[in-house]
PDB file of C-alpha atoms in Angstrom:
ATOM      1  CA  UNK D  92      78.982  75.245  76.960  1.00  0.00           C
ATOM      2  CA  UNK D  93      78.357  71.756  77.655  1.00  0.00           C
ATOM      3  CA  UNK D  94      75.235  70.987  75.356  1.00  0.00           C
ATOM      4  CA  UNK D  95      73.538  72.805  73.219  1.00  0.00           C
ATOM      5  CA  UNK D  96      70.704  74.732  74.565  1.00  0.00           C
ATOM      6  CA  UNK D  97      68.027  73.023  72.479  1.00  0.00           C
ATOM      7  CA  UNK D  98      68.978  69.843  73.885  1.00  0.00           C
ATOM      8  CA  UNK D  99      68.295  71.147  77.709  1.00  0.00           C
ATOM      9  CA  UNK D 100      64.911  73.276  76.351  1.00  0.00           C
ATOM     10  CA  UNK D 101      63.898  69.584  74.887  1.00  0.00           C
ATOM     11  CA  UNK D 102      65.080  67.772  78.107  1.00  0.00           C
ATOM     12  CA  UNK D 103      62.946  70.283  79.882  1.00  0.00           C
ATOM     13  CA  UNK D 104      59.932  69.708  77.496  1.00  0.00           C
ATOM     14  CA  UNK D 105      60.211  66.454  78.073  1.00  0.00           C
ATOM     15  CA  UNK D 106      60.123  66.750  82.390  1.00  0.00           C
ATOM     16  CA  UNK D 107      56.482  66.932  83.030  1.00  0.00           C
ATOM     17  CA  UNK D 108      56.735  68.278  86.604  1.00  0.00           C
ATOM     18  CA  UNK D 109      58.369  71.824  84.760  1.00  0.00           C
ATOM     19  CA  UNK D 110      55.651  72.394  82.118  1.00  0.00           C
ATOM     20  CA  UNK D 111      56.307  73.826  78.618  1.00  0.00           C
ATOM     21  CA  UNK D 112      60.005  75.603  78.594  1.00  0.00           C
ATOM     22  CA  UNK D 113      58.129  79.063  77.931  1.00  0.00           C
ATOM     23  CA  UNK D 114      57.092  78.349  82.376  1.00  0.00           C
ATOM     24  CA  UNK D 115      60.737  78.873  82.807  1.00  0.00           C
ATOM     25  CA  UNK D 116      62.344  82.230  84.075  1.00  0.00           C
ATOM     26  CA  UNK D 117      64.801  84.392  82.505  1.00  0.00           C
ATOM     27  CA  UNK D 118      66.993  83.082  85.491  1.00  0.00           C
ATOM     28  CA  UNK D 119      66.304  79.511  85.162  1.00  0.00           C
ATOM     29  CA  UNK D 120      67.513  79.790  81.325  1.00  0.00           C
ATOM     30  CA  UNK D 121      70.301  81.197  82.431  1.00  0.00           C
ATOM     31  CA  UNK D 122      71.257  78.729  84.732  1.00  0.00           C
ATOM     32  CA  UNK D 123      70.879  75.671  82.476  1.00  0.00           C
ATOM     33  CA  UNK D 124      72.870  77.288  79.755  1.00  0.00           C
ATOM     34  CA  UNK D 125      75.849  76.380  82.262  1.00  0.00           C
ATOM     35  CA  UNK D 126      74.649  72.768  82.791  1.00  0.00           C
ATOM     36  CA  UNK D 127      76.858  70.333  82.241  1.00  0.00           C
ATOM     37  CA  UNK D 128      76.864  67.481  80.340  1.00  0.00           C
ATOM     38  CA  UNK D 129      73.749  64.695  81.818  1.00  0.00           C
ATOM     39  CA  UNK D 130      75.616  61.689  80.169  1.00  0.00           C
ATOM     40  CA  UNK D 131      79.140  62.651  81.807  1.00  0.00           C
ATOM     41  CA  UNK D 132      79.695  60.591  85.436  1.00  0.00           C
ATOM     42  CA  UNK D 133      78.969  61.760  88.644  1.00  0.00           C
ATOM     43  CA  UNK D 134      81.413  64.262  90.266  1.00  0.00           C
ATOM     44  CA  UNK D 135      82.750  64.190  94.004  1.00  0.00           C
ATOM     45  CA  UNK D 136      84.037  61.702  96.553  1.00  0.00           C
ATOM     46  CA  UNK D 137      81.020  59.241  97.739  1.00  0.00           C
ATOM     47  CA  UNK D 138      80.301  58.571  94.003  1.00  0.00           C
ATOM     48  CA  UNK D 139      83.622  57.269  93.423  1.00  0.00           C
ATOM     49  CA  UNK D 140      83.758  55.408  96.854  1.00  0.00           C
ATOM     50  CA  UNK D 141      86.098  52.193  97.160  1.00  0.00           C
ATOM     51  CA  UNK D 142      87.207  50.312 100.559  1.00  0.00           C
ATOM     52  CA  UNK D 143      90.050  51.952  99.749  1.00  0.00           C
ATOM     53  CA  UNK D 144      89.358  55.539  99.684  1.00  0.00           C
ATOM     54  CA  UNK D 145      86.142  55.659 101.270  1.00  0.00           C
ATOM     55  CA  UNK D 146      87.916  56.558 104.761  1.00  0.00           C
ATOM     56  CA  UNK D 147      89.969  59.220 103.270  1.00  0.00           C
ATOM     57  CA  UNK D 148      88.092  62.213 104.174  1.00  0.00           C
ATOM     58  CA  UNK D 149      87.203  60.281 107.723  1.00  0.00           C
ATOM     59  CA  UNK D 150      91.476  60.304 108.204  1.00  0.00           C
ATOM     60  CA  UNK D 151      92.029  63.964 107.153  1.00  0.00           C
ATOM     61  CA  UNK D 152      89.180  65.617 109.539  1.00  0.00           C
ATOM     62  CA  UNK D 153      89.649  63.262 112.432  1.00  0.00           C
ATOM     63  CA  UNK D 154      92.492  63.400 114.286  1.00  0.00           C
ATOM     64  CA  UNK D 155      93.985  59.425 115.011  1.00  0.00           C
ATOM     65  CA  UNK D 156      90.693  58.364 113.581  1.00  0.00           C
ATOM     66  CA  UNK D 157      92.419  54.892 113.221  1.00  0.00           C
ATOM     67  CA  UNK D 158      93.331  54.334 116.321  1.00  0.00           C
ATOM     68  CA  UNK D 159      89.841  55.996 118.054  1.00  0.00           C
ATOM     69  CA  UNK D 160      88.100  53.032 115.737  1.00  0.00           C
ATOM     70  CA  UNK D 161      90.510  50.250 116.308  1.00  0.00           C
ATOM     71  CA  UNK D 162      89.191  47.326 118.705  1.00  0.00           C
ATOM     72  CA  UNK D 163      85.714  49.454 119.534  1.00  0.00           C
ATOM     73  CA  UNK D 164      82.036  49.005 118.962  1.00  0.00           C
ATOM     74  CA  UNK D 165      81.381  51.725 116.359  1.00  0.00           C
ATOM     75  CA  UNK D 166      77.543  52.800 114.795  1.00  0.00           C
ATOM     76  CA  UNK D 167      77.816  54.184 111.489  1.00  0.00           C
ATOM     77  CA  UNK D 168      74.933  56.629 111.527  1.00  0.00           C
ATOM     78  CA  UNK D 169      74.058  57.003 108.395  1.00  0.00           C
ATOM     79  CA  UNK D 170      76.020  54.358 106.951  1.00  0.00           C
ATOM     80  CA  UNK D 171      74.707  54.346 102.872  1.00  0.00           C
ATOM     81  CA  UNK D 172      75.923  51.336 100.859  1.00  0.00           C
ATOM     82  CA  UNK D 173      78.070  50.372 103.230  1.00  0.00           C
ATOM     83  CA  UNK D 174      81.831  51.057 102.298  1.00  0.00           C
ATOM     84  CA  UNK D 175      82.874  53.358 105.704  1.00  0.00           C
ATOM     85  CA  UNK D 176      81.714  50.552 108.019  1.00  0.00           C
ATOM     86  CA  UNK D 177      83.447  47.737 106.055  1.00  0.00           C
ATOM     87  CA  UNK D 178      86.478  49.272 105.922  1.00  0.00           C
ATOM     88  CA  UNK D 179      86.171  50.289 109.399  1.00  0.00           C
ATOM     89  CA  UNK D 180      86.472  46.924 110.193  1.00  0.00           C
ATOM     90  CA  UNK D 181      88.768  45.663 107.428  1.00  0.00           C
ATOM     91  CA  UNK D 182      91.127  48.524 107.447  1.00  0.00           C
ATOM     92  CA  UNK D 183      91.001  50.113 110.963  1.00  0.00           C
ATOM     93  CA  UNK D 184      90.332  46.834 113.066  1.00  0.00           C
ATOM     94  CA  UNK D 185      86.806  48.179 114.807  1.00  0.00           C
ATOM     95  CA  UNK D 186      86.030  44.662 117.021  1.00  0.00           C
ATOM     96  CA  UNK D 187      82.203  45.371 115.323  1.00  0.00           C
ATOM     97  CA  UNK D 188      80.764  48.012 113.404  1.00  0.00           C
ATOM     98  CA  UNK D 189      76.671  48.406 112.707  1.00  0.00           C
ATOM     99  CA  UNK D 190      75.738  50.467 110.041  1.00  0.00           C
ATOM    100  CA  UNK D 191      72.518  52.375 110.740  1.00  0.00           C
ATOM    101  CA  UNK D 192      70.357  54.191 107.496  1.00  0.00           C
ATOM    102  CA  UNK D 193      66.713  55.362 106.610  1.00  0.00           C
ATOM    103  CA  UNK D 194      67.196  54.248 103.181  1.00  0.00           C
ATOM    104  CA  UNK D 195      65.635  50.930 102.853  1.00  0.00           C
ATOM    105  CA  UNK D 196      67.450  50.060  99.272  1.00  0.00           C
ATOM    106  CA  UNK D 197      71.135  50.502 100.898  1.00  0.00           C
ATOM    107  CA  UNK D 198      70.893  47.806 103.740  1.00  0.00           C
ATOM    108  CA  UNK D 199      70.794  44.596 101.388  1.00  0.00           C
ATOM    109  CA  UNK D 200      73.684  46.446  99.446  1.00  0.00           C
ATOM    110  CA  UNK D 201      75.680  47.595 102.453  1.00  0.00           C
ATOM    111  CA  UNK D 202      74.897  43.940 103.462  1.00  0.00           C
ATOM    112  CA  UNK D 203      76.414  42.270 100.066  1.00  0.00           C
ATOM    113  CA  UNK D 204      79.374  44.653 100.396  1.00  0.00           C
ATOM    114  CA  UNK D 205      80.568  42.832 104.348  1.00  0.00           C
ATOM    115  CA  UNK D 206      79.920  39.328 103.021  1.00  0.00           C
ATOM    116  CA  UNK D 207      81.956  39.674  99.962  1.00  0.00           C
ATOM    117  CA  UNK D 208      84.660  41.504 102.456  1.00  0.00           C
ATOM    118  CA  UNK D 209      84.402  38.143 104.436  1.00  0.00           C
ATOM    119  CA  UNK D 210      83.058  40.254 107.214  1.00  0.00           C
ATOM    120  CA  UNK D 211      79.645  39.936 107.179  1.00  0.00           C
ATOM    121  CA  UNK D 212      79.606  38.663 111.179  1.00  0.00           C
ATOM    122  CA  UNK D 213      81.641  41.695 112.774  1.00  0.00           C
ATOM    123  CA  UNK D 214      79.543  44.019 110.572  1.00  0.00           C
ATOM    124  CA  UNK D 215      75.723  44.384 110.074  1.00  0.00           C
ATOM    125  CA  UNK D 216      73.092  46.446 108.847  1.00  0.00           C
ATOM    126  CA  UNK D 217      69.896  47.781 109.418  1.00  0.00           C
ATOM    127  CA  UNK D 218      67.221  50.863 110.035  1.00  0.00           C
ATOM    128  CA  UNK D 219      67.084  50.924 113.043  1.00  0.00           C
ATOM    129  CA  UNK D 220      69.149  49.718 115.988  1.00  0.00           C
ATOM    130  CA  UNK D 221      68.643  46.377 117.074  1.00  0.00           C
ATOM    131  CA  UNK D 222      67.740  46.463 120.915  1.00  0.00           C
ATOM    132  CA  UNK D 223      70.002  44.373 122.195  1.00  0.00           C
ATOM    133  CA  UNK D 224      73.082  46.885 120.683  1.00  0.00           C
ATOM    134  CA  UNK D 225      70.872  49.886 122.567  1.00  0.00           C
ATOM    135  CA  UNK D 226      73.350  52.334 123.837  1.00  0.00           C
ATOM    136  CA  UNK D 227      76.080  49.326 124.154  1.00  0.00           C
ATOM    137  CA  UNK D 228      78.654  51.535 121.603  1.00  0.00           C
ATOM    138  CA  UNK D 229      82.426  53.228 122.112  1.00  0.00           C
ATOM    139  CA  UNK D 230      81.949  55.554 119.079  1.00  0.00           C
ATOM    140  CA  UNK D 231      79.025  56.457 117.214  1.00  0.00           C
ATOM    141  CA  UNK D 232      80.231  57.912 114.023  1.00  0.00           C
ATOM    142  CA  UNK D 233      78.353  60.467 111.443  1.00  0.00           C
ATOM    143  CA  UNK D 234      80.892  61.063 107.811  1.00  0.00           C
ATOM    144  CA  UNK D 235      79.945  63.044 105.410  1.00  0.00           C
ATOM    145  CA  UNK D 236      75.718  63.491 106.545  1.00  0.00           C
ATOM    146  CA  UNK D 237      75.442  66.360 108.890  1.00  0.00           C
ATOM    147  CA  UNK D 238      74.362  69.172 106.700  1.00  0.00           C
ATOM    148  CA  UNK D 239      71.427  66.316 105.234  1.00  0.00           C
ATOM    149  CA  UNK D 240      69.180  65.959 108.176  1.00  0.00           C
ATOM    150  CA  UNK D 241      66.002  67.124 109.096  1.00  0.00           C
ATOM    151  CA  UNK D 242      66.669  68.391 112.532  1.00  0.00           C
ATOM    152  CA  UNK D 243      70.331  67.839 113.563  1.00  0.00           C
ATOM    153  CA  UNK D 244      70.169  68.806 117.258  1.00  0.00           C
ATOM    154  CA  UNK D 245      67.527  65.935 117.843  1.00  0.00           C
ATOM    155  CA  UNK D 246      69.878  63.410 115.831  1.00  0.00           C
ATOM    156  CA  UNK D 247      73.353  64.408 117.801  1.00  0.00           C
ATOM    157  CA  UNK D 248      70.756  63.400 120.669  1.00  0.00           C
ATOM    158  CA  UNK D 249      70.059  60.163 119.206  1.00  0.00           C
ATOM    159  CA  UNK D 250      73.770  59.048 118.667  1.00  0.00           C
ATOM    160  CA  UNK D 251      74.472  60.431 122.127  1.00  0.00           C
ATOM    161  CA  UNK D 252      71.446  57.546 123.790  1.00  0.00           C
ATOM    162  CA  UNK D 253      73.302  55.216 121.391  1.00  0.00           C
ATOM    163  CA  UNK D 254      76.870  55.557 123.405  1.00  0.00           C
ATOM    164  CA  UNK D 255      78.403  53.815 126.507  1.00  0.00           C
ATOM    165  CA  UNK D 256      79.189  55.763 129.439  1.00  0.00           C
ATOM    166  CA  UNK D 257      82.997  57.880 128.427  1.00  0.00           C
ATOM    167  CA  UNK D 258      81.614  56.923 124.660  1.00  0.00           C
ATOM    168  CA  UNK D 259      82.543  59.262 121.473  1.00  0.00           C
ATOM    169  CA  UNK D 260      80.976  60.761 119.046  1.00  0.00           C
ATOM    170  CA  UNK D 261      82.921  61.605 115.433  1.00  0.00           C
ATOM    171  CA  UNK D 262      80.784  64.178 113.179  1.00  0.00           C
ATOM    172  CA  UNK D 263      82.454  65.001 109.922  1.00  0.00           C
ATOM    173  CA  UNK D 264      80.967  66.843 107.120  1.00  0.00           C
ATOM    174  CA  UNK D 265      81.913  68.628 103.783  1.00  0.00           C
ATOM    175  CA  UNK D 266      80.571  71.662 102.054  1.00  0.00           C
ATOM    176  CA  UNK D 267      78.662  73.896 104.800  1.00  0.00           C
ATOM    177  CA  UNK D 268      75.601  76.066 103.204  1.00  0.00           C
ATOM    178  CA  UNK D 269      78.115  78.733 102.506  1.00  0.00           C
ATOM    179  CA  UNK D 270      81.008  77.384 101.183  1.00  0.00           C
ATOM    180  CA  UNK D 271      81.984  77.275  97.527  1.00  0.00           C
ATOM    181  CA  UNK D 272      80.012  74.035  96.769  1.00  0.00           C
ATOM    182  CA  UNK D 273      76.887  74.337  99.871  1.00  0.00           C
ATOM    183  CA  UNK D 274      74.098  74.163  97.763  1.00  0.00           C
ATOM    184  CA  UNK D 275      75.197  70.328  96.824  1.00  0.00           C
ATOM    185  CA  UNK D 276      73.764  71.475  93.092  1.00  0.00           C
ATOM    186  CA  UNK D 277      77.045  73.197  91.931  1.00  0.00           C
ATOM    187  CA  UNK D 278      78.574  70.010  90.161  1.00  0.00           C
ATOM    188  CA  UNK D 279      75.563  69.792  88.168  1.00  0.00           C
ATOM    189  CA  UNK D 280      77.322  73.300  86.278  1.00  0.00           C
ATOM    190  CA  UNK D 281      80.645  73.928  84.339  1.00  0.00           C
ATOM    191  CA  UNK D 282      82.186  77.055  83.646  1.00  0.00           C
ATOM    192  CA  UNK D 283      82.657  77.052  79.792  1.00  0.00           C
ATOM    193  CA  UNK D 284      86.861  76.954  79.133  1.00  0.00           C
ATOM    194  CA  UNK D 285      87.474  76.295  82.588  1.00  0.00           C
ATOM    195  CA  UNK D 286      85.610  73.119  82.649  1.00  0.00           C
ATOM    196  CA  UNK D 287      84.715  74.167  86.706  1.00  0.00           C
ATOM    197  CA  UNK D 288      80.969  74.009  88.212  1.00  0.00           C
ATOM    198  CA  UNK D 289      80.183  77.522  89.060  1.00  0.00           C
ATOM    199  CA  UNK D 290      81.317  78.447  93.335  1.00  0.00           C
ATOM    200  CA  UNK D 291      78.627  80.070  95.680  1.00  0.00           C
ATOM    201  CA  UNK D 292      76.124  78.855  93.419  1.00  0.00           C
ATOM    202  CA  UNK D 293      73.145  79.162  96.447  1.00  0.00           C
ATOM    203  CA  UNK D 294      74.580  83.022  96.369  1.00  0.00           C
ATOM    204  CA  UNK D 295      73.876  83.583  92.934  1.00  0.00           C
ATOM    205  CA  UNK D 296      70.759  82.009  91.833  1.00  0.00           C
ATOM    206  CA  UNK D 297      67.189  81.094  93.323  1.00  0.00           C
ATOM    207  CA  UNK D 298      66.281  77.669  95.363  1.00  0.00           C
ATOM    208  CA  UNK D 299      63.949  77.603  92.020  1.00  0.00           C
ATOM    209  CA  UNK D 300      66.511  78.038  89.465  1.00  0.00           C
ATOM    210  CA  UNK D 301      68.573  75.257  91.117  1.00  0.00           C
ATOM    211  CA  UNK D 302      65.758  72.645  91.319  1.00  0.00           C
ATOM    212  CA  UNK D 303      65.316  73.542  88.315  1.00  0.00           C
ATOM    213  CA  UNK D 304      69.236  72.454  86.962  1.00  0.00           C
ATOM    214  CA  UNK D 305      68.711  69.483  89.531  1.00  0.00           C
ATOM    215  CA  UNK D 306      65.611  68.370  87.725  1.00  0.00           C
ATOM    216  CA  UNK D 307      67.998  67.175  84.272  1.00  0.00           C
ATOM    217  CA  UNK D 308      69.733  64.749  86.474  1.00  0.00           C
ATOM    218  CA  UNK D 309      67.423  63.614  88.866  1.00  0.00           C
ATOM    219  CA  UNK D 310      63.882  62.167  88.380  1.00  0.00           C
ATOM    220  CA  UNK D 311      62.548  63.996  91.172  1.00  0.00           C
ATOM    221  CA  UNK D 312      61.229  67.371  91.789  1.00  0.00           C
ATOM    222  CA  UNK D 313      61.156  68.415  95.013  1.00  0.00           C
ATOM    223  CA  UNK D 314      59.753  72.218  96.392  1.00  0.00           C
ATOM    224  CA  UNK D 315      62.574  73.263  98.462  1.00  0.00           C
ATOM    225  CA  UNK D 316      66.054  71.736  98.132  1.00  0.00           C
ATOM    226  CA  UNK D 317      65.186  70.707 102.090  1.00  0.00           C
ATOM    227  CA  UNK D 318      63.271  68.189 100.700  1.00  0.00           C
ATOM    228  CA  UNK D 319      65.715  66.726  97.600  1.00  0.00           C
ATOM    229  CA  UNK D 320      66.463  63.283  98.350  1.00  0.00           C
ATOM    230  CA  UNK D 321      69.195  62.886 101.383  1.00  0.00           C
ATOM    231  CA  UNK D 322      67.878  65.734 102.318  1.00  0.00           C
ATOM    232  CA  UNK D 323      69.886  69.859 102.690  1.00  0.00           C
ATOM    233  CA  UNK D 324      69.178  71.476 106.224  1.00  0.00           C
ATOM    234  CA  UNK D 325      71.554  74.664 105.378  1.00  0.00           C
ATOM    235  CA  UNK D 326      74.040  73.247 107.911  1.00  0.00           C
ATOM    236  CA  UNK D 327      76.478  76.831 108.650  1.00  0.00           C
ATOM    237  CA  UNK D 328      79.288  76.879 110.760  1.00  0.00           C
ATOM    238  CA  UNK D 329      77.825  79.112 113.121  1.00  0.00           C
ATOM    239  CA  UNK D 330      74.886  76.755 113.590  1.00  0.00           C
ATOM    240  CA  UNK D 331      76.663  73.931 113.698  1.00  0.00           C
ATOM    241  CA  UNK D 332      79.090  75.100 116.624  1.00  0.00           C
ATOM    242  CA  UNK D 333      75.654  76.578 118.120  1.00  0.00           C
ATOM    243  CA  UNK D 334      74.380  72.799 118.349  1.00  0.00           C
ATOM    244  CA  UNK D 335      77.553  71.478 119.397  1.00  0.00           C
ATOM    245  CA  UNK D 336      77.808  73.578 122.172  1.00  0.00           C
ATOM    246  CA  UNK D 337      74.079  73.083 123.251  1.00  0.00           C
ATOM    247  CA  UNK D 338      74.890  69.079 123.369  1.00  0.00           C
ATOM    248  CA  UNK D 339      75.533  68.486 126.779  1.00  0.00           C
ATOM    249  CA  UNK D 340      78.613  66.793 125.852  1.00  0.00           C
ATOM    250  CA  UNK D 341      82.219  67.487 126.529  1.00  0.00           C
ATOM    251  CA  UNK D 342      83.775  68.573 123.373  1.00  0.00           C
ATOM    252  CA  UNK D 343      87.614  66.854 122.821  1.00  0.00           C
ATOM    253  CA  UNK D 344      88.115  68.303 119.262  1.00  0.00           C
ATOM    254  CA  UNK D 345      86.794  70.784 116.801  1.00  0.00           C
ATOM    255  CA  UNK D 346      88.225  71.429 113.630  1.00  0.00           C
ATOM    256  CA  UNK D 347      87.929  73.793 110.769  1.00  0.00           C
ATOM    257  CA  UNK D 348      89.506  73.323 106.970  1.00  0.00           C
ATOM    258  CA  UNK D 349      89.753  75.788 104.588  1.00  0.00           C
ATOM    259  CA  UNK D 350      89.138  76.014 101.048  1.00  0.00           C
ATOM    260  CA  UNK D 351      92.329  74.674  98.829  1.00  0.00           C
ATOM    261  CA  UNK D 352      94.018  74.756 102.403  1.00  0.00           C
ATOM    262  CA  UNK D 353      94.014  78.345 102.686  1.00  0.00           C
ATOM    263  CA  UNK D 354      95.322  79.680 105.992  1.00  0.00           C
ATOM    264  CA  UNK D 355      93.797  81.422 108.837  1.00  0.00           C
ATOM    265  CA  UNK D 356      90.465  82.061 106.932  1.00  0.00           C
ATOM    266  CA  UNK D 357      88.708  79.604 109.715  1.00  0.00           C
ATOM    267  CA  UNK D 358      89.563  82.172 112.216  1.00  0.00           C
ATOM    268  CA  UNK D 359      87.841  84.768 110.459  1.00  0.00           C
ATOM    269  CA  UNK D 360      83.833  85.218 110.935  1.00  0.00           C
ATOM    270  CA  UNK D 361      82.603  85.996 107.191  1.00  0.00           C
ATOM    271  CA  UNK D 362      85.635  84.235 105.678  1.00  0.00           C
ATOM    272  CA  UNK D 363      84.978  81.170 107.991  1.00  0.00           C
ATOM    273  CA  UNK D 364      81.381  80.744 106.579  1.00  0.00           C
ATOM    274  CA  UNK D 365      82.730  81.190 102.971  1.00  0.00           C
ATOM    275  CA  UNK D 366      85.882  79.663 102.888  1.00  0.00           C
ATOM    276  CA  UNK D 367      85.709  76.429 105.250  1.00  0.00           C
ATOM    277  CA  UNK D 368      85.159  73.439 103.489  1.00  0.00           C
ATOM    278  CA  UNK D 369      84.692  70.928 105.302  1.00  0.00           C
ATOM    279  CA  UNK D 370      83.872  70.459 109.298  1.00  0.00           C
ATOM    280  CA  UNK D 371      84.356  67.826 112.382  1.00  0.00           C
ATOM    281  CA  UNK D 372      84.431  67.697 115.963  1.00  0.00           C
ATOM    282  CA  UNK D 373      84.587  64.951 118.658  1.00  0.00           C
ATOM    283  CA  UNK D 374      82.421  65.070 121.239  1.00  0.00           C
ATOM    284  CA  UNK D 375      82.327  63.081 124.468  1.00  0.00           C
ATOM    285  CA  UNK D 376      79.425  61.424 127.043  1.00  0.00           C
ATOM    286  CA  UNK D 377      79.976  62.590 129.665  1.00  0.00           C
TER     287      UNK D 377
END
């Protein structure tokens, strides 16, 4: 157990938005007697993003991503605090990068990030695109966001209008809905012993019980996870090859990777759901 269980009734108490802990289910106790410790650091790759590693995942589910980046225009959609689109520049040689996001708070950080990188010219930031870069790019590019927004089909239209004629389009995300970590709440738990969040955690317990466990490390309190900050659309492999296929663009490359590498699974239909863990493709204006 990672705290004792007075300590996450109290924490409870003391989160206005849940009401006294006698409000909470039988479920919901459950749950949080797996939560893991609030004060420990935040688990997975983006929170532990450096120049250096940032474009890891982008390298391992993009086939040549280097060289598709090298001397191109490339939009970050959905660029965060910045790191992918510096290093993009720094690291891969991208001739300019613009780094597109609806947060407000990350543009003047993704903004400190290039002009400490000495790039701060070749690589700019904003939330929206500026009009004079309208449609003018070789590769729009979409890491680790897919399964976050609000309607996906109508944004894979929006980085399409953003390409040149012959432009690409790199989508890359981790963790669909059904894979071991979907419900983006699982690192909030460890497994006593084993010191592992609990797998298939959006199989096991309630959207409630999981706002719930979110609601000890986040400030927020949000109805449906759709609506946690960042956003959760449920993004399955099934839908998203659904919405690839309904893009009107050519698709070069689509790529499945298992769980812990495990082979064929991908080629499998209820396997593929539960076992992929991570999904790209490259798609093409045509």
């Amino acid at each position: 157990m990672s705290r004792p269980i007075s300590q996450v009734y109290t924490n409870q108490w003391q989160q206005a938005s849940l009401g006294s802990v006698e409000k909470l289910t039988l479920e919901e106790r459950l749950l949080l007697l797996f939560a893991r410790d609030c004060e420990q650091p935040e688990t997975g790759a983006t929170a532990n993003y450096t120049l250096e590693n940032c474009l890891k995942f982008a390298r391992r589910t993009t086939p040549n991503f280097d060289q598709v980046v090298a001397g191109r225009t490339v939009l970050d959609f959905g660029c965060g605090p910045g790191f992918q689109s510096v290093a993009m520049r720094k690291l891969c040689g991208a001739s300019f990068v613009f780094g597109l996001d609806a947060v407000d708070e990350w543009i003047p950080v993704a903004q400190q990030r290039a002009k400490t990188a000495g790039c701060d010219q070749q690589v700019r930031f904003g939330t929206h695109v500026p009009s004079e870069l309208e449609g003018k790019f070789d590769v729009v590019l979409s890491l680790s966001a897919f399964e976050h927004y609000k309607d996906p089909a109508s944004v894979l239209q929006q980085m399409r209008r953003q390409l040149k004629p012959q432009g690409l389009i790199i989508l890359a995300f981790a963790e669909p809905w059904y894979s071991h970590s979907g419900s983006h709440v699982n690192n909030y738990t460890q497994i006593p012993l084993l010191k592992r969040p609990i797998p298939w955690l959006n199989l096991l317990f309630s959207d409630r019980a999981m706002l719930t466990l979110r609601s000890q490390f986040r400030n927020d309190r949000p109805q449906r996870l759709e609506d946690i900050s960042g956003g959760l659309n449920r993004m399955t492999i099934a839908r998203f090859g659904r919405i690839i296929a309904e893009s009107g663009m050519l698709v070069i490359n689509r790529s499945l990777f298992g769980t812990c590498n495990l082979p064929i699974v991908t080629k499998v239909p209820v396997l593929r759901e539960l076992l992929t863990s991570s999904a790209s493709c490259i798609l093409q204006r045509q």
